[in-house]
Coordinates of C-alpha atoms and ligand atoms in Angstrom, one line a residue:
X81 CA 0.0 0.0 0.0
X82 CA 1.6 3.5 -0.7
X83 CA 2.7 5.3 1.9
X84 CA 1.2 8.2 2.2
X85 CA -2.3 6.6 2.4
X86 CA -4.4 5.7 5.1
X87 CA -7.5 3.8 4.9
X88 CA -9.9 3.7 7.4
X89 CA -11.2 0.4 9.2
X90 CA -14.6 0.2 8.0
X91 CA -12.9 0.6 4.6
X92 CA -10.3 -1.7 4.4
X93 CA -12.3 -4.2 6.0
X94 CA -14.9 -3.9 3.2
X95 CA -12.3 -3.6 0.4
X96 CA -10.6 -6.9 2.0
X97 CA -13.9 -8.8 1.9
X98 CA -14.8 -8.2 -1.7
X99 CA -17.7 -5.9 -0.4
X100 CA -19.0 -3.0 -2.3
X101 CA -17.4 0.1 -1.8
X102 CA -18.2 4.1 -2.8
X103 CA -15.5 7.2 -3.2
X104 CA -16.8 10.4 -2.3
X105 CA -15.2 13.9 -2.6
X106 CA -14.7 16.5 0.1
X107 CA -14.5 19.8 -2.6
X108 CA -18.2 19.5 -2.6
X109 CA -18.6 19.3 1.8
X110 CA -15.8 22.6 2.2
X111 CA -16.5 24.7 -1.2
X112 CA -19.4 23.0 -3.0
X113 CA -22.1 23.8 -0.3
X114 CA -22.4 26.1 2.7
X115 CA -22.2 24.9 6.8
X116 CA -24.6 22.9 8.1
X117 CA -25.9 21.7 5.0
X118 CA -22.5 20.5 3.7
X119 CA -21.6 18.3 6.7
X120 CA -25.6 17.6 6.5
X121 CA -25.3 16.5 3.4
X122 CA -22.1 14.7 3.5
X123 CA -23.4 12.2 6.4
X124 CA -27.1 11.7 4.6
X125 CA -24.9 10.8 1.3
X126 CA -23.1 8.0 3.3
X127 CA -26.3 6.7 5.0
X128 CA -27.6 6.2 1.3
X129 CA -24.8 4.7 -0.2
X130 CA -25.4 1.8 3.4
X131 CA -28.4 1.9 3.1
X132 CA -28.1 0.5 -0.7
X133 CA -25.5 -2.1 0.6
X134 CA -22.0 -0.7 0.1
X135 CA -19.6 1.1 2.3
X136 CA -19.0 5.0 1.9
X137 CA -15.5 6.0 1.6
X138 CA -15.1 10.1 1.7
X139 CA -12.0 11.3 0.8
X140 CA -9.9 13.9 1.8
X141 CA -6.0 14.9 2.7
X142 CA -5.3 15.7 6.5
X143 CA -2.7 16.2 8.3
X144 CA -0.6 15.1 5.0
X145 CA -2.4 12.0 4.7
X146 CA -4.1 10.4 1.9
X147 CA -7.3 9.6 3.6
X148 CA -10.0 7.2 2.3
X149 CA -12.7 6.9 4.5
X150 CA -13.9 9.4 7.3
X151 CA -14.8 10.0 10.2
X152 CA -17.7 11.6 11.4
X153 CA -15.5 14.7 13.4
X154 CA -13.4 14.9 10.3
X155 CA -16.0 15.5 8.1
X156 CA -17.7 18.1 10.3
X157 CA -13.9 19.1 10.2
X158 CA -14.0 20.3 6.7
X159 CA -17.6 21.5 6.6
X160 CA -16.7 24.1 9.4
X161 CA -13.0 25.1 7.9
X162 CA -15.1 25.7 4.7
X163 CA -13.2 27.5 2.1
X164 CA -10.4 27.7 4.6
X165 CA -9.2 24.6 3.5
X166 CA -6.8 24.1 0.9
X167 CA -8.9 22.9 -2.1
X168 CA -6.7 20.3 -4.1
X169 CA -6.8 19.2 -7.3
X170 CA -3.6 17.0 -8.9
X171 CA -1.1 19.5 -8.4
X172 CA -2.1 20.7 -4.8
X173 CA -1.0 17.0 -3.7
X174 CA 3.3 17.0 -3.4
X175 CA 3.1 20.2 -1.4
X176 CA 0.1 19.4 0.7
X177 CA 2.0 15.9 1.7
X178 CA 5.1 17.2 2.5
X179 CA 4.1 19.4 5.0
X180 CA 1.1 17.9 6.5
X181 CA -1.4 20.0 5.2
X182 CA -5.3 19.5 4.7
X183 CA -6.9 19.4 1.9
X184 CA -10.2 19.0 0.0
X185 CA -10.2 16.9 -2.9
X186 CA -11.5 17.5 -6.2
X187 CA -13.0 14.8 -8.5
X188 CA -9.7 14.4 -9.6
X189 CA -7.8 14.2 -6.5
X190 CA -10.3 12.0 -5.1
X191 CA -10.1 9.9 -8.4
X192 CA -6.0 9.6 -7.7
X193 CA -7.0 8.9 -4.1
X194 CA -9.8 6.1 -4.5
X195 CA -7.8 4.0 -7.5
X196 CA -4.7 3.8 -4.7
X197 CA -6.6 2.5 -2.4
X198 CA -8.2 0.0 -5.2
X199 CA -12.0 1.6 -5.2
X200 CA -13.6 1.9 -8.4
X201 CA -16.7 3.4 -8.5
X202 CA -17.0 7.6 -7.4
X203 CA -20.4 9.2 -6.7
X204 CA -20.3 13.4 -7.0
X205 CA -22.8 15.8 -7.8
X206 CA -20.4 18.3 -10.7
X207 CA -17.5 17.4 -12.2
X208 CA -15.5 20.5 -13.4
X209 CA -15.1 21.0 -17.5
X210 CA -14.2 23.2 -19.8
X211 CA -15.5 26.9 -18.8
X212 CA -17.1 29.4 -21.0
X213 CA -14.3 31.5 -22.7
X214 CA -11.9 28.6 -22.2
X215 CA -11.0 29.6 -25.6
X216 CA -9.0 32.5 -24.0
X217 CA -8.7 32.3 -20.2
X218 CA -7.6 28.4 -20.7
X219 CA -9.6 27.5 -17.7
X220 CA -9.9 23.4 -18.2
X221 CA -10.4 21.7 -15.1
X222 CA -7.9 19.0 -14.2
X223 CA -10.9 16.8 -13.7
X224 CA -10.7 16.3 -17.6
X225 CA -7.5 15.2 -17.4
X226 CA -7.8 12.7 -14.6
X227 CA -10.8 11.1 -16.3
X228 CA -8.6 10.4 -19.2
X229 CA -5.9 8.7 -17.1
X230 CA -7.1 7.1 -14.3
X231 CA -9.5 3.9 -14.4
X232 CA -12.3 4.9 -11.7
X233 CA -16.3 5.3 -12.8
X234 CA -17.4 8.3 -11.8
X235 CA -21.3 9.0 -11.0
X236 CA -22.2 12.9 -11.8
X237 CA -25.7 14.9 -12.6
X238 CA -24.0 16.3 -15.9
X239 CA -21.8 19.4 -16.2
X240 CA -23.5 22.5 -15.3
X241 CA -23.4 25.1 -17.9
X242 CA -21.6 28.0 -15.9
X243 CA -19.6 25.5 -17.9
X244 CA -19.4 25.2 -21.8
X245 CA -21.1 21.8 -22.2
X246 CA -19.9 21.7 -26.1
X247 CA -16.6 22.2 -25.4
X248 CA -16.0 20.5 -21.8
X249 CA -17.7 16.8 -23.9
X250 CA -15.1 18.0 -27.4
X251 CA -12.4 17.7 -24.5
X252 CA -13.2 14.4 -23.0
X253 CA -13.9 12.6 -27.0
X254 CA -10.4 13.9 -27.6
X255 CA -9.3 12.1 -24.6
X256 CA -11.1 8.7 -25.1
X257 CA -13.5 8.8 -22.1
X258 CA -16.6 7.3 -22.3
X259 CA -19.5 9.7 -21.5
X260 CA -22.8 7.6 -20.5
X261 CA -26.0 8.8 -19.9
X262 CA -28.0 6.6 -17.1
X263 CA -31.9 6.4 -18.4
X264 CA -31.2 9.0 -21.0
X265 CA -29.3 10.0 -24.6
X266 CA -29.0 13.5 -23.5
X267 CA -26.4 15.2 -21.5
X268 CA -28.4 16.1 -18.2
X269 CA -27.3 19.7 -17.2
X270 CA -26.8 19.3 -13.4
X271 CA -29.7 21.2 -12.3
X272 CA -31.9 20.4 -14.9
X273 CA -32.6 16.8 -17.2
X274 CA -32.2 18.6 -20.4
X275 CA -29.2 20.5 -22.3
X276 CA -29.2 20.0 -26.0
X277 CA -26.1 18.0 -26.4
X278 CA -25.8 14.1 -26.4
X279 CA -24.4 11.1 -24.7
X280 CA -21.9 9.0 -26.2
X281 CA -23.8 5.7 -25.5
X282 CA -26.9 5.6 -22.7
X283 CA -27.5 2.7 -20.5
X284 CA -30.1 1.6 -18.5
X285 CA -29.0 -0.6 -15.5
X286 CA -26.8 -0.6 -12.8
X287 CA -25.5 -3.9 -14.6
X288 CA -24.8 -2.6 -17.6
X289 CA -22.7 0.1 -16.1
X290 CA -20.7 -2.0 -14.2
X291 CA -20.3 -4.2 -17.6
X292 CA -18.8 -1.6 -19.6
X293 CA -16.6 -0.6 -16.8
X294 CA -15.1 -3.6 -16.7
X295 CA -14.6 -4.1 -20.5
X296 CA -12.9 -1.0 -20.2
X297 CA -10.7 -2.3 -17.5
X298 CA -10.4 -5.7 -19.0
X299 CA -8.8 -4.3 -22.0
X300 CA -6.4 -1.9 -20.0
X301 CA -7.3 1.0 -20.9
X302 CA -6.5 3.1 -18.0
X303 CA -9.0 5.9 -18.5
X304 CA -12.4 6.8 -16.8
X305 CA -15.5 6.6 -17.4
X306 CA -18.5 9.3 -17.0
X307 CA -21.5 8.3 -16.1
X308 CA -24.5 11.0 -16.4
X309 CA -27.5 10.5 -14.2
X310 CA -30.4 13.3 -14.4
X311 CA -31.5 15.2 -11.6
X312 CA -34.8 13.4 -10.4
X313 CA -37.8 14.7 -12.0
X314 CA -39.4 15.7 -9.0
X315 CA -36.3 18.4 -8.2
X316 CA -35.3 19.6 -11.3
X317 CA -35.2 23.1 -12.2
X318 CA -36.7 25.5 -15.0
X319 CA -34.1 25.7 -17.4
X320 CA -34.8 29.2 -18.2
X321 CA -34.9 30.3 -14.6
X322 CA -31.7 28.5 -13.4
X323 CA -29.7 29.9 -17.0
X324 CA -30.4 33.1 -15.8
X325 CA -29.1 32.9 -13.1
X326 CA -25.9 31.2 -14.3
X327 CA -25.4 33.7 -17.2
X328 CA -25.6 36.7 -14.4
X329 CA -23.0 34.5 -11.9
X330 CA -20.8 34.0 -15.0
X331 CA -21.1 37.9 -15.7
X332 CA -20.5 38.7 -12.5
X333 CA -17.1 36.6 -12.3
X334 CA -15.8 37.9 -15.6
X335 CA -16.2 41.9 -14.1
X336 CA -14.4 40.7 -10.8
X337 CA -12.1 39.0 -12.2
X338 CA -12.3 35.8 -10.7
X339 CA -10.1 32.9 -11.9
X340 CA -8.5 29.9 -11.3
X341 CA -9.9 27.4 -8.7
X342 CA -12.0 30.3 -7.1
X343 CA -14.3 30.3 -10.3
X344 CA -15.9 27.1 -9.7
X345 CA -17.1 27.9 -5.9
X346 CA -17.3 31.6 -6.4
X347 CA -20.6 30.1 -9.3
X348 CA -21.7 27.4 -6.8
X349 CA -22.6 30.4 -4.4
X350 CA -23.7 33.3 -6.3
X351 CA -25.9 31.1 -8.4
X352 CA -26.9 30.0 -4.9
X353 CA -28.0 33.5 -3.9
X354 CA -29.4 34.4 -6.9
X355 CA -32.3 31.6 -6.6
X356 CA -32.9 32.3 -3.3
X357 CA -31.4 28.8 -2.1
X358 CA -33.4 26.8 -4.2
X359 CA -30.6 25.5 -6.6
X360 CA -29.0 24.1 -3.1
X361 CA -32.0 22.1 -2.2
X362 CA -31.7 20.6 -6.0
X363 CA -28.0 20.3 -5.8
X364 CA -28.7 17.8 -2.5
X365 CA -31.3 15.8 -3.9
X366 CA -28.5 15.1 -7.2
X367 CA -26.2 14.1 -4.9
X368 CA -28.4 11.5 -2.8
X369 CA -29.6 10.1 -6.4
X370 CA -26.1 9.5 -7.7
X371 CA -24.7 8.3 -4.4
X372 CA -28.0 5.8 -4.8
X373 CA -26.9 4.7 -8.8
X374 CA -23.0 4.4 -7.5
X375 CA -24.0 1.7 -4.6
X376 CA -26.2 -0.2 -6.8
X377 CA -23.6 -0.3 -9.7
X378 CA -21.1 -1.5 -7.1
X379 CA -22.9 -3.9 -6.3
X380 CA -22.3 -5.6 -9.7
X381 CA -19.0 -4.3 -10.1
X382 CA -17.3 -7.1 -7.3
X383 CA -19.3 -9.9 -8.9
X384 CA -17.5 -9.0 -12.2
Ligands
PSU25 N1 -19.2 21.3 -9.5 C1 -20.2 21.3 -8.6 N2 -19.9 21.2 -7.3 C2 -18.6 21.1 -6.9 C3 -17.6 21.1 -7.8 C4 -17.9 21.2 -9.2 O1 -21.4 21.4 -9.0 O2 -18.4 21.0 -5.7 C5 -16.2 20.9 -7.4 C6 -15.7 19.5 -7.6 O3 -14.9 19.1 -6.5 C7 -14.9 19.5 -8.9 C8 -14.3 20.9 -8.7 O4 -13.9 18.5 -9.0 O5 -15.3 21.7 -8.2 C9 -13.8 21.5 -10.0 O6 -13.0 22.6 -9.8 P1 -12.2 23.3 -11.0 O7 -13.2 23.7 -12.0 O8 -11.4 24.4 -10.3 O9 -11.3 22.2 -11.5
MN26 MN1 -10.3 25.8 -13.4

């Protein structure tokens, strides 16, 4: 086992029995959501994924460590330090480590995280993609890159379009990952089931998912895949309302200048605001759905 890792009991037991077990990240508890609902969320996210028969395993650096599975304290830990933690993607890691720092992790820290410690399956709500005006600013998340190099399945409501969707899915083809739609052959955009742009391939079971994981790991491919599971029904937003709201967010970035890894939870929040709290309420459901999809298609993954 590498060095720097430490996995907790509940975890390794699981992983050493051949039971089902799901990655989460901690971007989403310290800059994704604000206290109490993040640590709120967090715990009611790993009640679902028992509750569906596998064994939560939240991941985050502290104290240096490369932590996969948490404790209850550490993830209220991270939901109180908020933004005052250090959030990591790839290239946070070396530093972080060396001097014993804490850390968030991003989908694709997480990603590095959970494939050390041999878990394959990742529930999230967003993953981060190519942003609007890319084309200039160069803002790509790393999470594109870690999809196309590291063999874990990640669970996500979409890409939500204070991204460019058109781009951000250009960017993974080039990269071979697979982007799967669960139930549908449209891209859903996060808040809402609909965005224009389709799915490479949809699938319909938990089964099947697992099954095209493991041809994909079966033939060594190394990369990811993305799996795309729409916002229940019952919590999804009007499109017209919550694009409002991103294009004034977005707006409202470019004339302060934000960049870098503050854009992505300086959106979350004003977009936040600008509903009135409503597209947090969505954002929580998403979550609980994928974290639901992930278990079951765990499930199958050890029997394959
Ligand atoms: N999208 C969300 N919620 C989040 C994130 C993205 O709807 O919490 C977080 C995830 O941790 C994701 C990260 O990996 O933001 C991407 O940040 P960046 O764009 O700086 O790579
Ligand atoms: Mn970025």
């Amino acid at each position: 086992m590498n060095k720097h890792l430490e996995i907790s009991p509940e975890v390794k037991s699981a992983l050493e029995n051949g039971k089902p077990v799901v990655a989460l990240e901690s971007t989403i508890i310290s800059h994704g959501m604000p206290y109490p609902q993040n640590v709120e969320t967090a715990l009611l996210v790993e009640d679902t994924i028992r509750q569906e028969g596998a064994v939560p395993a939240t991941i985050a650096v502290i104290g240096g460590r490369l932590k996969a599975g948490l404790t209850k304290e550490e993830i209220e830990y991270l939901g109180k330090k908020g933004t005052a933690v250090t959030k990591a993607s790839r290239r946070d890691l070396p530093v972080l480590v060396a001097q014993k720092r804490d850390g968030a992790t991003t989908v694709a820290t997480t990603m590095i995280i959970a494939h050390l410690a041999g878990i394959r399956i990742f529930a999230t709500g967003g993953v981060g993609g190519v942003h609007r005006g890319a084309e200039t600013t160069m803002d790509i998340s790393a999470d594109l890159e870690e999809l196309s190099r590291t063999p874990v399945m990640v669970v996500c409501a979409g890409a939500k379009s204070i991204l460019d969707l058109g781009l951000t899915l250009e960017y993974l083809e080039t990269k071979g990952v697979p982007v799967i739609g669960y139930q549908t052959s449209e891209l859903p955009a996060f808040y809402t089931r609909v965005s224009g742009y389709k799915v490479d391939y949809r699938i319909d079971t938990p089964e099947d998912l697992a099954a095209a994981f493991n041809a994909q790991q079966e033939m060594g491919l190394k990369s990811g895949m993305l799996v795309t599971n729409p916002i229940p029904e019952e919590w999804s937003m009007d499109p017209a309302y919550i694009n409002s709201a991103i294009d004034q967010a977005v707006e409202e970035a470019r004339q302060k200048g934000i960049h870098g890894k503050e854009t992505t939870p300086f959106l979350l929040a004003k977009v936040k605001n600008l509903t009135g709290g409503d597209s947090l309420k969505a954002n929580i459901q998403l979550v609980l759905n994928n974290a639901r999809l992930a278990a079951r298609t765990a499930r199958y993954l050890i029997s394959l």
